[in-house]
Amino acid sequence: MKYTEGGVCAAKGFRASGIHVGVKTSNKDKKDLALIVADGDCAAAAVYTKNIVKAAPLLITQEHLKNGHARAVLVNSGNANACAPDGEANALRSCKAAAAELGLNADDFIVASTGVIGQRLPIEVIENGVAELAAKLTYDGSCDAAAAIMTTDLTMKECAVQTEINGKKITIGGIAKGSGMIHPNMGTMLAFLTTDCAISSDMIKKALVSAANVSFNRISVDGDTSTNDMLSMLANGLAGNDEIVGQGAAYDAFSEALNALCVDLAIKMAADGEGATHLITCCVSGASSTEEAETLAKSVISSTLTKAAIFGADANWGRVLCAMGYSGIDFDPLNVCIAFESDVGRVEVCDKGRGLPFDESIAKVILSEHDVLIDIGLNSGGADCTCWGCDITYDYIKINGDYRT
Amino acid sequence: MKYTEGGVCAAKGFRASGIHVGVKTSNKDKKDLALIVADGDCAAAAVYTKNIVKAAPLLITQEHLKNGHARAVLVNSGNANACAPDGEANALRSCKAAAAELGLNADDFIVASTGVIGQRLPIEVIENGVAELAAKLTYDGSCDAAAAIMTTDLTMKECAVQTEINGKKITIGGIAKGSGMIHPNMGTMLAFLTTDCAISSDMIKKALVSAANVSFNRISVDGDTSTNDMLSMLANGLAGNDEIVGQGAAYDAFSEALNALCVDLAIKMAADGEGATHLITCCVSGASSTEEAETLAKSVISSTLTKAAIFGADANWGRVLCAMGYSGIDFDPLNVCIAFESDVGRVEVCDKGRGLPFDESIAKVILSEHDVLIDIGLNSGGADCTCWGCDITYDYIKINGDYRT
């Protein structure tokens, strides 16, 4: 398994594009409509937010993927089309407009939206824009598509990986967006993956659920699980491997590569959390189960007080232990060890649940790095888990105090 | 039932004091040690944080209250004595020092701490300070004690209520502190109550649990459940009513008054959340059960994105519906109505799960008031619940980015 270039167009037979059509009214330089199209029919599957308030495009996509096949992905940013008037009708109209332009069927479209909740989707500007969007499709258009799905994201999120299955090189690539309202629950943020691997839609679904659980479901920006989370994959089979239709070595290789891809995209999301100045990695080891370690790590990276302490480069480890304590996991605080670490050093701050003397100025230097590790040992078993988050900053408040204008 | 003055000294037979002894090293004007002493023996009970990491003084208090009796409360601010070296030994030493000064038994003390986690309690400054603290006890010392338990609180939190039981006027009073790490779970923040009502410790415990559930457990500042939460009550029986030892009209009257007291203190905590500029009240009505309404309301007032929107006076109701959607409660979004309200007006923003057109400038004026109501109708039953929170602001980040110095 190795990383490669090309994002959502890295696998054979996928084109992408992204342009500004006017869903985002404030800035004409910001792309707001993305398209990904496979050269031929694809097995396809998706996982969705567990928020019971689901955006209209998710409901349409669920319908379209019932047959396990799709050809294209259409995504707008700037408007979530959630709790909005005519939501499902407009999501479907956008599929039909793009399908007509490309000579495809509307029900072969995965459709997604991200942006403000509750406002009517300006469907006319999307309908007017699809001709240009289709005309700009290219086999190296991943960047344009990645840019067009950004909202408050500051960085584009692309990744691609390659592995070998039945002697054939297969590639999986994808783009994602994150930033705010990030606390995925089984589904994830918007992430659109493509692969040339031959694999059935059932096995794609299985691999996606599994990958989401070890990647997107292990990050949090603000504890708010979005109405619009979606992780989807199109698989066109052009790699020429024997189709993966069940468990086994081929599935395992595919799944390993997919997990690595999703973890990479998830970490990029956490690092680019709204207003963030730190990527926080929390590793819990010595747990009696992975689930236990995951719940503890996720509680720590979700703690507002811990996030504020990291923003201030303050080694306030009591908040870490406090967040573990209210996580719902039963553990012995008197076995817990905590250290802070970054590229410039490591400082042990808590041993067996009690504070250690440490040099505050050294801790400040360590925590002033962008990437910070909170390393927790439970000393009660052999399982571990890593989760990722970001700090909470003045800019987070600024961005979200007036998001809609 | 009516409100009255005098806080924790409002009931007959309770003295209080609060002074600076030096636990808070940064500012000698800030009181940091409080004492409440009953003239005679009291029935007593307390409820505690459900965080499994519990501060040392809570463990000592649990021991001391096993016999259902106590005489005094000793509280320091500036140091939480949680996860600290010699935590229990130091908590006990502080009780012994105060007990010796007052000629009481150490095990008749309720002891509590609030402040930084993980640092050794400076027990010597407390031991040196108890003589002055005892000398300053007065029957109108509630303000001094209320001031001495504050950390980042900006306002003192006192309240007292009176009701009649068996023809006798009984008074319940209390002081509380809140501000940060506020997301009580069954226990609560530090709140110390006194009453002259004759009531058994078992019935006090029952009444406290019940009161906490409708007051402190319905507020959140930052979603972090503290290691130090404690709600305690001393009852000296001086009101002369027949001792309440079971359910009935007398208990109901007592419980009603206690609930009102605790709701008042809880709202004061929410309004004085760290850095807060708004008190947010969220009322969910038309629910099929109180529990359902409570879970939904608490999810809304805990949502970081909703809190940021209120900070910005932005009527971004999609975040309200989103927070309801991930609360775990099964409801039909298409039945939900949402309005924002304050003293200057009301604006309906969502009807049957879909956005309504509304005047953004009027909404901005309504949400610019300090006290803001988020009024949610589920249209699916007759139960309701109200929870309280506050906005998240630049000052919250500032306070918590560098709390320990």
mmCIF file of N, CA and C in Angstrom, chain B residues 19-25 32-33 121-130:
data_model
loop_
_atom_site.group_PDB
_atom_site.id
_atom_site.type_symbol
_atom_site.label_atom_id
_atom_site.label_comp_id
_atom_site.label_asym_id
_atom_site.label_seq_id
_atom_site.Cartn_x
_atom_site.Cartn_y
_atom_site.Cartn_z
ATOM 1 N N ILE B 19 -12.750 34.515 53.634
ATOM 2 C CA ILE B 19 -11.579 35.393 53.676
ATOM 3 C C ILE B 19 -10.543 34.946 52.632
ATOM 4 N N HIS B 20 -9.482 35.741 52.477
ATOM 5 C CA HIS B 20 -8.331 35.343 51.650
ATOM 6 C C HIS B 20 -7.256 34.771 52.557
ATOM 7 N N VAL B 21 -6.844 33.528 52.257
ATOM 8 C CA VAL B 21 -5.752 32.947 53.052
ATOM 9 C C VAL B 21 -4.501 32.699 52.208
ATOM 10 N N GLY B 22 -4.664 32.664 50.878
ATOM 11 C CA GLY B 22 -3.481 32.504 50.037
ATOM 12 C C GLY B 22 -3.482 31.286 49.115
ATOM 13 N N VAL B 23 -4.608 30.567 49.034
ATOM 14 C CA VAL B 23 -4.675 29.496 48.030
ATOM 15 C C VAL B 23 -4.603 30.137 46.639
ATOM 16 N N LYS B 24 -5.325 31.219 46.464
ATOM 17 C CA LYS B 24 -5.179 32.041 45.253
ATOM 18 C C LYS B 24 -3.982 32.950 45.470
ATOM 19 N N THR B 25 -2.910 32.683 44.733
ATOM 20 C CA THR B 25 -1.678 33.447 44.974
ATOM 21 C C THR B 25 -1.607 34.726 44.161
ATOM 22 N N ASP B 32 -10.680 33.169 49.255
ATOM 23 C CA ASP B 32 -10.470 31.811 48.770
ATOM 24 C C ASP B 32 -10.795 30.729 49.797
ATOM 25 N N LEU B 33 -11.346 31.104 50.950
ATOM 26 C CA LEU B 33 -11.712 30.087 51.931
ATOM 27 C C LEU B 33 -13.033 30.490 52.590
ATOM 28 N N LEU B 121 -2.727 20.752 47.118
ATOM 29 C CA LEU B 121 -3.426 21.770 47.906
ATOM 30 C C LEU B 121 -2.433 22.397 48.891
ATOM 31 N N PRO B 122 -2.327 23.724 48.915
ATOM 32 C CA PRO B 122 -1.421 24.363 49.882
ATOM 33 C C PRO B 122 -2.062 24.331 51.272
ATOM 34 N N ILE B 123 -1.992 23.172 51.899
ATOM 35 C CA ILE B 123 -2.737 22.934 53.136
ATOM 36 C C ILE B 123 -2.282 23.855 54.266
ATOM 37 N N GLU B 124 -0.989 24.229 54.219
ATOM 38 C CA GLU B 124 -0.465 25.059 55.303
ATOM 39 C C GLU B 124 -1.178 26.416 55.358
ATOM 40 N N VAL B 125 -1.419 27.026 54.188
ATOM 41 C CA VAL B 125 -2.066 28.346 54.222
ATOM 42 C C VAL B 125 -3.509 28.222 54.724
ATOM 43 N N ILE B 126 -4.126 27.067 54.451
ATOM 44 C CA ILE B 126 -5.485 26.854 54.965
ATOM 45 C C ILE B 126 -5.427 26.672 56.488
ATOM 46 N N GLU B 127 -4.514 25.832 56.935
ATOM 47 C CA GLU B 127 -4.386 25.616 58.390
ATOM 48 C C GLU B 127 -4.085 26.930 59.108
ATOM 49 N N ASN B 128 -3.236 27.751 58.490
ATOM 50 C CA ASN B 128 -2.903 29.031 59.124
ATOM 51 C C ASN B 128 -4.074 30.011 59.104
ATOM 52 N N GLY B 129 -4.997 29.809 58.156
ATOM 53 C CA GLY B 129 -6.075 30.783 57.972
ATOM 54 C C GLY B 129 -7.345 30.507 58.743
ATOM 55 N N VAL B 130 -7.521 29.285 59.266
ATOM 56 C CA VAL B 130 -8.834 28.938 59.840
ATOM 57 C C VAL B 130 -9.174 29.724 61.107
#
